[in-house]
Amino acid sequence: MLDRIEKGLVAINRWVLIFLLLAMAIIIFSNVVLRYTTGDSIVWAEEVARHMMIWVAFLGAGLALRFGGHVAIDNLHRSVSTRTAQLLRALVLLCLALFFIFMTISSSDYVWRTRFQSTAATDIPISFVYAAMPVGFVLMLVHLLFIARGYIADGSYKESNEIDGEAAGSL
């Protein structure tokens, strides 16, 4: 049951990222074409693309974490005994989990405080854009919990036929 939830979460996360990147590319491409063919541009294109990029960064961070795409310095835990390395990785995992929880709470407060502000071109609430932060940190925490056992045991991340750690880091 947990495996199905995990696979569903990863699939939804990927498809949302694909949709956002595709929409962002179409908006920017259309804006460039219109600017050079007609001399006019879409007023809201840059703003919407920027907001989509914020969402892509926060939604993609969990997947990058899951597949080992974030920068990591692993010299220390590779040079000590297996048990010590496991303890170090458990400490790193605990620190990350606490950081993600703290950032979820802090960014939720930030979203709440900006609920009455709106964007310049589209007049949507700026809190909608900033909501990417708590959503992203919750997703990072969930992905961290899904990889916790393997990471603590042997420093491994999730495997995927479609993507590896280096490719995940380039998202």
PDB file of N, CA, C and O in Angstrom, residues 85-160:
ATOM      1  N   ALA A  85      29.357   5.515  10.144  1.00  0.00           N
ATOM      2  CA  ALA A  85      28.772   6.133   8.948  1.00  0.00           C
ATOM      3  C   ALA A  85      27.252   6.132   9.032  1.00  0.00           C
ATOM      4  O   ALA A  85      26.604   7.116   8.668  1.00  0.00           O
ATOM      5  N   GLN A  86      26.682   5.044   9.525  1.00  0.00           N
ATOM      6  CA  GLN A  86      25.228   4.979   9.675  1.00  0.00           C
ATOM      7  C   GLN A  86      24.737   6.012  10.687  1.00  0.00           C
ATOM      8  O   GLN A  86      23.702   6.645  10.486  1.00  0.00           O
ATOM      9  N   LEU A  87      25.472   6.174  11.766  1.00  0.00           N
ATOM     10  CA  LEU A  87      25.105   7.184  12.759  1.00  0.00           C
ATOM     11  C   LEU A  87      25.210   8.593  12.183  1.00  0.00           C
ATOM     12  O   LEU A  87      24.346   9.444  12.433  1.00  0.00           O
ATOM     13  N   LEU A  88      26.256   8.850  11.408  1.00  0.00           N
ATOM     14  CA  LEU A  88      26.400  10.163  10.761  1.00  0.00           C
ATOM     15  C   LEU A  88      25.249  10.428   9.788  1.00  0.00           C
ATOM     16  O   LEU A  88      24.689  11.522   9.764  1.00  0.00           O
ATOM     17  N   ARG A  89      24.913   9.416   8.990  1.00  0.00           N
ATOM     18  CA  ARG A  89      23.807   9.589   8.036  1.00  0.00           C
ATOM     19  C   ARG A  89      22.477   9.775   8.761  1.00  0.00           C
ATOM     20  O   ARG A  89      21.629  10.553   8.321  1.00  0.00           O
ATOM     21  N   ALA A  90      22.291   9.091   9.885  1.00  0.00           N
ATOM     22  CA  ALA A  90      21.068   9.285  10.672  1.00  0.00           C
ATOM     23  C   ALA A  90      21.011  10.705  11.230  1.00  0.00           C
ATOM     24  O   ALA A  90      19.942  11.330  11.234  1.00  0.00           O
ATOM     25  N   LEU A  91      22.149  11.212  11.666  1.00  0.00           N
ATOM     26  CA  LEU A  91      22.207  12.586  12.165  1.00  0.00           C
ATOM     27  C   LEU A  91      21.901  13.585  11.047  1.00  0.00           C
ATOM     28  O   LEU A  91      21.138  14.539  11.245  1.00  0.00           O
ATOM     29  N   VAL A  92      22.473  13.361   9.875  1.00  0.00           N
ATOM     30  CA  VAL A  92      22.189  14.230   8.720  1.00  0.00           C
ATOM     31  C   VAL A  92      20.711  14.184   8.377  1.00  0.00           C
ATOM     32  O   VAL A  92      20.074  15.223   8.147  1.00  0.00           O
ATOM     33  N   LEU A  93      20.142  12.989   8.366  1.00  0.00           N
ATOM     34  CA  LEU A  93      18.725  12.837   8.042  1.00  0.00           C
ATOM     35  C   LEU A  93      17.852  13.545   9.077  1.00  0.00           C
ATOM     36  O   LEU A  93      16.891  14.233   8.714  1.00  0.00           O
ATOM     37  N   LEU A  94      18.188  13.424  10.343  1.00  0.00           N
ATOM     38  CA  LEU A  94      17.433  14.095  11.402  1.00  0.00           C
ATOM     39  C   LEU A  94      17.524  15.614  11.253  1.00  0.00           C
ATOM     40  O   LEU A  94      16.510  16.316  11.363  1.00  0.00           O
ATOM     41  N   CYS A  95      18.724  16.119  10.978  1.00  0.00           N
ATOM     42  CA  CYS A  95      18.898  17.565  10.786  1.00  0.00           C
ATOM     43  C   CYS A  95      18.100  18.060   9.586  1.00  0.00           C
ATOM     44  O   CYS A  95      17.461  19.121   9.646  1.00  0.00           O
ATOM     45  N   LEU A  96      18.130  17.302   8.504  1.00  0.00           N
ATOM     46  CA  LEU A  96      17.347  17.692   7.323  1.00  0.00           C
ATOM     47  C   LEU A  96      15.854  17.702   7.638  1.00  0.00           C
ATOM     48  O   LEU A  96      15.140  18.630   7.256  1.00  0.00           O
ATOM     49  N   ALA A  97      15.378  16.668   8.313  1.00  0.00           N
ATOM     50  CA  ALA A  97      13.954  16.593   8.650  1.00  0.00           C
ATOM     51  C   ALA A  97      13.538  17.777   9.527  1.00  0.00           C
ATOM     52  O   ALA A  97      12.501  18.408   9.282  1.00  0.00           O
ATOM     53  N   LEU A  98      14.355  18.081  10.520  1.00  0.00           N
ATOM     54  CA  LEU A  98      14.039  19.227  11.386  1.00  0.00           C
ATOM     55  C   LEU A  98      14.068  20.540  10.608  1.00  0.00           C
ATOM     56  O   LEU A  98      13.215  21.412  10.823  1.00  0.00           O
ATOM     57  N   PHE A  99      15.030  20.673   9.699  1.00  0.00           N
ATOM     58  CA  PHE A  99      15.101  21.881   8.871  1.00  0.00           C
ATOM     59  C   PHE A  99      13.865  21.998   7.983  1.00  0.00           C
ATOM     60  O   PHE A  99      13.278  23.080   7.866  1.00  0.00           O
ATOM     61  N   PHE A 100      13.450  20.896   7.362  1.00  0.00           N
ATOM     62  CA  PHE A 100      12.272  20.937   6.495  1.00  0.00           C
ATOM     63  C   PHE A 100      11.015  21.283   7.286  1.00  0.00           C
ATOM     64  O   PHE A 100      10.159  22.035   6.814  1.00  0.00           O
ATOM     65  N   ILE A 101      10.896  20.751   8.490  1.00  0.00           N
ATOM     66  CA  ILE A 101       9.737  21.076   9.336  1.00  0.00           C
ATOM     67  C   ILE A 101       9.760  22.552   9.720  1.00  0.00           C
ATOM     68  O   ILE A 101       8.738  23.248   9.625  1.00  0.00           O
ATOM     69  N   PHE A 102      10.920  23.040  10.146  1.00  0.00           N
ATOM     70  CA  PHE A 102      11.053  24.453  10.510  1.00  0.00           C
ATOM     71  C   PHE A 102      10.715  25.350   9.320  1.00  0.00           C
ATOM     72  O   PHE A 102       9.980  26.335   9.463  1.00  0.00           O
ATOM     73  N   MET A 103      11.236  25.024   8.149  1.00  0.00           N
ATOM     74  CA  MET A 103      10.984  25.846   6.969  1.00  0.00           C
ATOM     75  C   MET A 103       9.524  25.762   6.516  1.00  0.00           C
ATOM     76  O   MET A 103       8.981  26.741   6.003  1.00  0.00           O
ATOM     77  N   THR A 104       8.893  24.626   6.699  1.00  0.00           N
ATOM     78  CA  THR A 104       7.467  24.514   6.366  1.00  0.00           C
ATOM     79  C   THR A 104       6.650  25.453   7.245  1.00  0.00           C
ATOM     80  O   THR A 104       5.782  26.186   6.754  1.00  0.00           O
ATOM     81  N   ILE A 105       6.944  25.458   8.530  1.00  0.00           N
ATOM     82  CA  ILE A 105       6.214  26.323   9.456  1.00  0.00           C
ATOM     83  C   ILE A 105       6.505  27.792   9.158  1.00  0.00           C
ATOM     84  O   ILE A 105       5.587  28.621   9.071  1.00  0.00           O
ATOM     85  N   SER A 106       7.778  28.128   8.976  1.00  0.00           N
ATOM     86  CA  SER A 106       8.158  29.521   8.712  1.00  0.00           C
ATOM     87  C   SER A 106       7.581  30.024   7.395  1.00  0.00           C
ATOM     88  O   SER A 106       7.066  31.144   7.312  1.00  0.00           O
ATOM     89  N   SER A 107       7.665  29.207   6.365  1.00  0.00           N
ATOM     90  CA  SER A 107       7.160  29.657   5.067  1.00  0.00           C
ATOM     91  C   SER A 107       5.632  29.708   5.040  1.00  0.00           C
ATOM     92  O   SER A 107       5.055  30.539   4.344  1.00  0.00           O
ATOM     93  N   SER A 108       4.977  28.856   5.816  1.00  0.00           N
ATOM     94  CA  SER A 108       3.513  28.940   5.923  1.00  0.00           C
ATOM     95  C   SER A 108       3.103  30.264   6.558  1.00  0.00           C
ATOM     96  O   SER A 108       2.129  30.895   6.133  1.00  0.00           O
ATOM     97  N   ASP A 109       3.855  30.683   7.575  1.00  0.00           N
ATOM     98  CA  ASP A 109       3.606  31.980   8.195  1.00  0.00           C
ATOM     99  C   ASP A 109       3.811  33.104   7.181  1.00  0.00           C
ATOM    100  O   ASP A 109       3.029  34.052   7.121  1.00  0.00           O
ATOM    101  N   TYR A 110       4.851  32.970   6.359  1.00  0.00           N
ATOM    102  CA  TYR A 110       5.134  33.973   5.331  1.00  0.00           C
ATOM    103  C   TYR A 110       3.997  34.036   4.308  1.00  0.00           C
ATOM    104  O   TYR A 110       3.581  35.123   3.900  1.00  0.00           O
ATOM    105  N   VAL A 111       3.484  32.891   3.922  1.00  0.00           N
ATOM    106  CA  VAL A 111       2.350  32.850   2.985  1.00  0.00           C
ATOM    107  C   VAL A 111       1.140  33.533   3.609  1.00  0.00           C
ATOM    108  O   VAL A 111       0.454  34.320   2.950  1.00  0.00           O
ATOM    109  N   TRP A 112       0.891  33.266   4.863  1.00  0.00           N
ATOM    110  CA  TRP A 112      -0.247  33.869   5.554  1.00  0.00           C
ATOM    111  C   TRP A 112      -0.113  35.388   5.620  1.00  0.00           C
ATOM    112  O   TRP A 112      -1.073  36.123   5.408  1.00  0.00           O
ATOM    113  N   ARG A 113       1.095  35.886   5.864  1.00  0.00           N
ATOM    114  CA  ARG A 113       1.311  37.328   5.985  1.00  0.00           C
ATOM    115  C   ARG A 113       1.180  38.066   4.650  1.00  0.00           C
ATOM    116  O   ARG A 113       0.934  39.260   4.634  1.00  0.00           O
ATOM    117  N   THR A 114       1.358  37.374   3.548  1.00  0.00           N
ATOM    118  CA  THR A 114       1.296  38.025   2.234  1.00  0.00           C
ATOM    119  C   THR A 114      -0.028  37.754   1.511  1.00  0.00           C
ATOM    120  O   THR A 114      -0.139  38.022   0.319  1.00  0.00           O
ATOM    121  N   ARG A 115      -1.023  37.280   2.222  1.00  0.00           N
ATOM    122  CA  ARG A 115      -2.282  36.893   1.572  1.00  0.00           C
ATOM    123  C   ARG A 115      -3.048  38.066   0.963  1.00  0.00           C
ATOM    124  O   ARG A 115      -3.876  37.855   0.084  1.00  0.00           O
ATOM    125  N   PHE A 116      -2.788  39.277   1.390  1.00  0.00           N
ATOM    126  CA  PHE A 116      -3.517  40.424   0.846  1.00  0.00           C
ATOM    127  C   PHE A 116      -2.759  41.170  -0.242  1.00  0.00           C
ATOM    128  O   PHE A 116      -3.288  42.101  -0.829  1.00  0.00           O
ATOM    129  N   GLN A 117      -1.524  40.785  -0.503  1.00  0.00           N
ATOM    130  CA  GLN A 117      -0.744  41.407  -1.578  1.00  0.00           C
ATOM    131  C   GLN A 117      -1.055  40.692  -2.887  1.00  0.00           C
ATOM    132  O   GLN A 117      -1.371  39.506  -2.905  1.00  0.00           O
ATOM    133  N   SER A 118      -0.940  41.425  -3.989  1.00  0.00           N
ATOM    134  CA  SER A 118      -1.184  40.797  -5.293  1.00  0.00           C
ATOM    135  C   SER A 118      -0.052  41.153  -6.253  1.00  0.00           C
ATOM    136  O   SER A 118       0.683  42.119  -6.047  1.00  0.00           O
ATOM    137  N   THR A 119       0.047  40.350  -7.297  1.00  0.00           N
ATOM    138  CA  THR A 119       1.105  40.562  -8.282  1.00  0.00           C
ATOM    139  C   THR A 119       0.754  41.744  -9.178  1.00  0.00           C
ATOM    140  O   THR A 119      -0.413  42.131  -9.298  1.00  0.00           O
ATOM    141  N   ALA A 120       1.749  42.284  -9.843  1.00  0.00           N
ATOM    142  CA  ALA A 120       1.553  43.514 -10.627  1.00  0.00           C
ATOM    143  C   ALA A 120       0.761  43.277 -11.910  1.00  0.00           C
ATOM    144  O   ALA A 120      -0.206  43.981 -12.185  1.00  0.00           O
ATOM    145  N   ALA A 121       1.167  42.315 -12.705  1.00  0.00           N
ATOM    146  CA  ALA A 121       0.550  42.149 -14.027  1.00  0.00           C
ATOM    147  C   ALA A 121      -0.722  41.321 -13.998  1.00  0.00           C
ATOM    148  O   ALA A 121      -1.676  41.631 -14.706  1.00  0.00           O
ATOM    149  N   THR A 122      -0.752  40.273 -13.191  1.00  0.00           N
ATOM    150  CA  THR A 122      -1.908  39.372 -13.221  1.00  0.00           C
ATOM    151  C   THR A 122      -2.884  39.586 -12.081  1.00  0.00           C
ATOM    152  O   THR A 122      -3.984  39.047 -12.113  1.00  0.00           O
ATOM    153  N   ASP A 123      -2.476  40.334 -11.058  1.00  0.00           N
ATOM    154  CA  ASP A 123      -3.313  40.647  -9.905  1.00  0.00           C
ATOM    155  C   ASP A 123      -3.775  39.398  -9.143  1.00  0.00           C
ATOM    156  O   ASP A 123      -4.837  39.384  -8.550  1.00  0.00           O
ATOM    157  N   ILE A 124      -2.966  38.344  -9.185  1.00  0.00           N
ATOM    158  CA  ILE A 124      -3.266  37.164  -8.367  1.00  0.00           C
ATOM    159  C   ILE A 124      -2.587  37.352  -7.007  1.00  0.00           C
ATOM    160  O   ILE A 124      -1.599  38.066  -6.899  1.00  0.00           O
ATOM    161  N   PRO A 125      -3.110  36.719  -5.967  1.00  0.00           N
ATOM    162  CA  PRO A 125      -2.497  36.880  -4.644  1.00  0.00           C
ATOM    163  C   PRO A 125      -1.049  36.373  -4.648  1.00  0.00           C
ATOM    164  O   PRO A 125      -0.766  35.282  -5.141  1.00  0.00           O
ATOM    165  N   ILE A 126      -0.153  37.149  -4.108  1.00  0.00           N
ATOM    166  CA  ILE A 126       1.262  36.769  -4.062  1.00  0.00           C
ATOM    167  C   ILE A 126       1.452  35.560  -3.157  1.00  0.00           C
ATOM    168  O   ILE A 126       2.415  34.803  -3.311  1.00  0.00           O
ATOM    169  N   SER A 127       0.509  35.348  -2.244  1.00  0.00           N
ATOM    170  CA  SER A 127       0.599  34.171  -1.370  1.00  0.00           C
ATOM    171  C   SER A 127       0.494  32.882  -2.175  1.00  0.00           C
ATOM    172  O   SER A 127       1.053  31.859  -1.773  1.00  0.00           O
ATOM    173  N   PHE A 128      -0.180  32.927  -3.329  1.00  0.00           N
ATOM    174  CA  PHE A 128      -0.241  31.745  -4.190  1.00  0.00           C
ATOM    175  C   PHE A 128       1.148  31.392  -4.710  1.00  0.00           C
ATOM    176  O   PHE A 128       1.510  30.226  -4.790  1.00  0.00           O
ATOM    177  N   VAL A 129       1.927  32.374  -5.044  1.00  0.00           N
ATOM    178  CA  VAL A 129       3.290  32.142  -5.516  1.00  0.00           C
ATOM    179  C   VAL A 129       4.149  31.644  -4.367  1.00  0.00           C
ATOM    180  O   VAL A 129       4.900  30.673  -4.493  1.00  0.00           O
ATOM    181  N   TYR A 130       4.036  32.280  -3.207  1.00  0.00           N
ATOM    182  CA  TYR A 130       4.840  31.894  -2.050  1.00  0.00           C
ATOM    183  C   TYR A 130       4.412  30.557  -1.457  1.00  0.00           C
ATOM    184  O   TYR A 130       5.147  29.969  -0.668  1.00  0.00           O
ATOM    185  N   ALA A 131       3.230  30.077  -1.801  1.00  0.00           N
ATOM    186  CA  ALA A 131       2.779  28.767  -1.308  1.00  0.00           C
ATOM    187  C   ALA A 131       3.658  27.637  -1.834  1.00  0.00           C
ATOM    188  O   ALA A 131       3.641  26.533  -1.287  1.00  0.00           O
ATOM    189  N   ALA A 132       4.465  27.917  -2.845  1.00  0.00           N
ATOM    190  CA  ALA A 132       5.396  26.907  -3.350  1.00  0.00           C
ATOM    191  C   ALA A 132       6.390  26.499  -2.267  1.00  0.00           C
ATOM    192  O   ALA A 132       6.848  25.351  -2.251  1.00  0.00           O
ATOM    193  N   MET A 133       6.717  27.417  -1.359  1.00  0.00           N
ATOM    194  CA  MET A 133       7.697  27.104  -0.314  1.00  0.00           C
ATOM    195  C   MET A 133       7.195  26.028   0.653  1.00  0.00           C
ATOM    196  O   MET A 133       7.841  24.980   0.779  1.00  0.00           O
ATOM    197  N   PRO A 134       6.068  26.214   1.335  1.00  0.00           N
ATOM    198  CA  PRO A 134       5.644  25.145   2.255  1.00  0.00           C
ATOM    199  C   PRO A 134       5.313  23.842   1.528  1.00  0.00           C
ATOM    200  O   PRO A 134       5.624  22.759   2.032  1.00  0.00           O
ATOM    201  N   VAL A 135       4.726  23.942   0.348  1.00  0.00           N
ATOM    202  CA  VAL A 135       4.429  22.727  -0.415  1.00  0.00           C
ATOM    203  C   VAL A 135       5.726  21.999  -0.756  1.00  0.00           C
ATOM    204  O   VAL A 135       5.839  20.776  -0.599  1.00  0.00           O
ATOM    205  N   GLY A 136       6.722  22.735  -1.214  1.00  0.00           N
ATOM    206  CA  GLY A 136       8.007  22.139  -1.569  1.00  0.00           C
ATOM    207  C   GLY A 136       8.710  21.523  -0.380  1.00  0.00           C
ATOM    208  O   GLY A 136       9.273  20.425  -0.479  1.00  0.00           O
ATOM    209  N   PHE A 137       8.691  22.193   0.767  1.00  0.00           N
ATOM    210  CA  PHE A 137       9.353  21.648   1.950  1.00  0.00           C
ATOM    211  C   PHE A 137       8.634  20.418   2.490  1.00  0.00           C
ATOM    212  O   PHE A 137       9.276  19.469   2.961  1.00  0.00           O
ATOM    213  N   VAL A 138       7.318  20.396   2.410  1.00  0.00           N
ATOM    214  CA  VAL A 138       6.583  19.187   2.812  1.00  0.00           C
ATOM    215  C   VAL A 138       6.940  18.034   1.869  1.00  0.00           C
ATOM    216  O   VAL A 138       7.173  16.905   2.317  1.00  0.00           O
ATOM    217  N   LEU A 139       6.989  18.314   0.564  1.00  0.00           N
ATOM    218  CA  LEU A 139       7.376  17.265  -0.383  1.00  0.00           C
ATOM    219  C   LEU A 139       8.798  16.774  -0.133  1.00  0.00           C
ATOM    220  O   LEU A 139       9.072  15.569  -0.227  1.00  0.00           O
ATOM    221  N   MET A 140       9.713  17.685   0.178  1.00  0.00           N
ATOM    222  CA  MET A 140      11.076  17.259   0.481  1.00  0.00           C
ATOM    223  C   MET A 140      11.102  16.364   1.721  1.00  0.00           C
ATOM    224  O   MET A 140      11.826  15.362   1.757  1.00  0.00           O
ATOM    225  N   LEU A 141      10.322  16.708   2.736  1.00  0.00           N
ATOM    226  CA  LEU A 141      10.247  15.886   3.940  1.00  0.00           C
ATOM    227  C   LEU A 141       9.683  14.506   3.614  1.00  0.00           C
ATOM    228  O   LEU A 141      10.216  13.483   4.068  1.00  0.00           O
ATOM    229  N   VAL A 142       8.637  14.458   2.820  1.00  0.00           N
ATOM    230  CA  VAL A 142       8.032  13.172   2.455  1.00  0.00           C
ATOM    231  C   VAL A 142       9.024  12.321   1.662  1.00  0.00           C
ATOM    232  O   VAL A 142       9.203  11.127   1.944  1.00  0.00           O
ATOM    233  N   HIS A 143       9.682  12.914   0.678  1.00  0.00           N
ATOM    234  CA  HIS A 143      10.676  12.165  -0.095  1.00  0.00           C
ATOM    235  C   HIS A 143      11.835  11.725   0.796  1.00  0.00           C
ATOM    236  O   HIS A 143      12.365  10.620   0.629  1.00  0.00           O
ATOM    237  N   LEU A 144      12.236  12.562   1.736  1.00  0.00           N
ATOM    238  CA  LEU A 144      13.304  12.196   2.670  1.00  0.00           C
ATOM    239  C   LEU A 144      12.893  10.979   3.495  1.00  0.00           C
ATOM    240  O   LEU A 144      13.696  10.058   3.694  1.00  0.00           O
ATOM    241  N   LEU A 145      11.664  10.961   3.963  1.00  0.00           N
ATOM    242  CA  LEU A 145      11.195   9.823   4.752  1.00  0.00           C
ATOM    243  C   LEU A 145      11.125   8.553   3.912  1.00  0.00           C
ATOM    244  O   LEU A 145      11.381   7.455   4.420  1.00  0.00           O
ATOM    245  N   PHE A 146      10.790   8.691   2.626  1.00  0.00           N
ATOM    246  CA  PHE A 146      10.747   7.515   1.758  1.00  0.00           C
ATOM    247  C   PHE A 146      12.134   6.920   1.510  1.00  0.00           C
ATOM    248  O   PHE A 146      12.261   5.720   1.324  1.00  0.00           O
ATOM    249  N   ILE A 147      13.176   7.731   1.515  1.00  0.00           N
ATOM    250  CA  ILE A 147      14.521   7.206   1.263  1.00  0.00           C
ATOM    251  C   ILE A 147      15.310   6.970   2.541  1.00  0.00           C
ATOM    252  O   ILE A 147      16.452   6.507   2.488  1.00  0.00           O
ATOM    253  N   ALA A 148      14.734   7.259   3.696  1.00  0.00           N
ATOM    254  CA  ALA A 148      15.467   7.252   4.971  1.00  0.00           C
ATOM    255  C   ALA A 148      16.134   5.915   5.267  1.00  0.00           C
ATOM    256  O   ALA A 148      17.324   5.877   5.599  1.00  0.00           O
ATOM    257  N   ARG A 149      15.421   4.832   5.147  1.00  0.00           N
ATOM    258  CA  ARG A 149      15.977   3.527   5.522  1.00  0.00           C
ATOM    259  C   ARG A 149      17.202   3.181   4.675  1.00  0.00           C
ATOM    260  O   ARG A 149      18.239   2.799   5.202  1.00  0.00           O
ATOM    261  N   GLY A 150      17.084   3.301   3.373  1.00  0.00           N
ATOM    262  CA  GLY A 150      18.212   2.983   2.499  1.00  0.00           C
ATOM    263  C   GLY A 150      19.377   3.940   2.670  1.00  0.00           C
ATOM    264  O   GLY A 150      20.536   3.532   2.608  1.00  0.00           O
ATOM    265  N   TYR A 151      19.062   5.207   2.895  1.00  0.00           N
ATOM    266  CA  TYR A 151      20.125   6.196   3.067  1.00  0.00           C
ATOM    267  C   TYR A 151      20.918   5.936   4.347  1.00  0.00           C
ATOM    268  O   TYR A 151      22.143   5.974   4.349  1.00  0.00           O
ATOM    269  N   ILE A 152      20.228   5.668   5.434  1.00  0.00           N
ATOM    270  CA  ILE A 152      20.929   5.406   6.691  1.00  0.00           C
ATOM    271  C   ILE A 152      21.716   4.101   6.604  1.00  0.00           C
ATOM    272  O   ILE A 152      22.864   4.025   7.035  1.00  0.00           O
ATOM    273  N   ALA A 153      21.133   3.077   6.029  1.00  0.00           N
ATOM    274  CA  ALA A 153      21.785   1.757   5.978  1.00  0.00           C
ATOM    275  C   ALA A 153      23.064   1.769   5.150  1.00  0.00           C
ATOM    276  O   ALA A 153      24.102   1.286   5.600  1.00  0.00           O
ATOM    277  N   ASP A 154      22.997   2.298   3.938  1.00  0.00           N
ATOM    278  CA  ASP A 154      24.185   2.215   3.073  1.00  0.00           C
ATOM    279  C   ASP A 154      24.434   3.461   2.229  1.00  0.00           C
ATOM    280  O   ASP A 154      25.234   3.429   1.297  1.00  0.00           O
ATOM    281  N   GLY A 155      23.761   4.554   2.528  1.00  0.00           N
ATOM    282  CA  GLY A 155      23.994   5.801   1.802  1.00  0.00           C
ATOM    283  C   GLY A 155      23.397   5.823   0.415  1.00  0.00           C
ATOM    284  O   GLY A 155      23.762   6.658  -0.409  1.00  0.00           O
ATOM    285  N   SER A 156      22.436   4.932   0.163  1.00  0.00           N
ATOM    286  CA  SER A 156      21.854   4.848  -1.186  1.00  0.00           C
ATOM    287  C   SER A 156      20.607   5.712  -1.305  1.00  0.00           C
ATOM    288  O   SER A 156      19.967   6.063  -0.314  1.00  0.00           O
ATOM    289  N   TYR A 157      20.302   6.043  -2.534  1.00  0.00           N
ATOM    290  CA  TYR A 157      19.094   6.799  -2.857  1.00  0.00           C
ATOM    291  C   TYR A 157      18.182   5.891  -3.669  1.00  0.00           C
ATOM    292  O   TYR A 157      18.535   4.763  -3.986  1.00  0.00           O
ATOM    293  N   LYS A 158      17.018   6.377  -4.018  1.00  0.00           N
ATOM    294  CA  LYS A 158      16.103   5.590  -4.837  1.00  0.00           C
ATOM    295  C   LYS A 158      16.671   5.454  -6.238  1.00  0.00           C
ATOM    296  O   LYS A 158      17.295   6.363  -6.772  1.00  0.00           O
ATOM    297  N   GLU A 159      16.423   4.315  -6.836  1.00  0.00           N
ATOM    298  CA  GLU A 159      16.852   4.050  -8.205  1.00  0.00           C
ATOM    299  C   GLU A 159      15.679   4.274  -9.144  1.00  0.00           C
ATOM    300  O   GLU A 159      14.529   4.064  -8.795  1.00  0.00           O
ATOM    301  N   SER A 160      16.002   4.715 -10.339  1.00  0.00           N
ATOM    302  CA  SER A 160      14.981   4.924 -11.351  1.00  0.00           C
ATOM    303  C   SER A 160      15.570   4.583 -12.713  1.00  0.00           C
ATOM    304  O   SER A 160      16.732   4.870 -12.978  1.00  0.00           O
TER     305      SER A 160
END
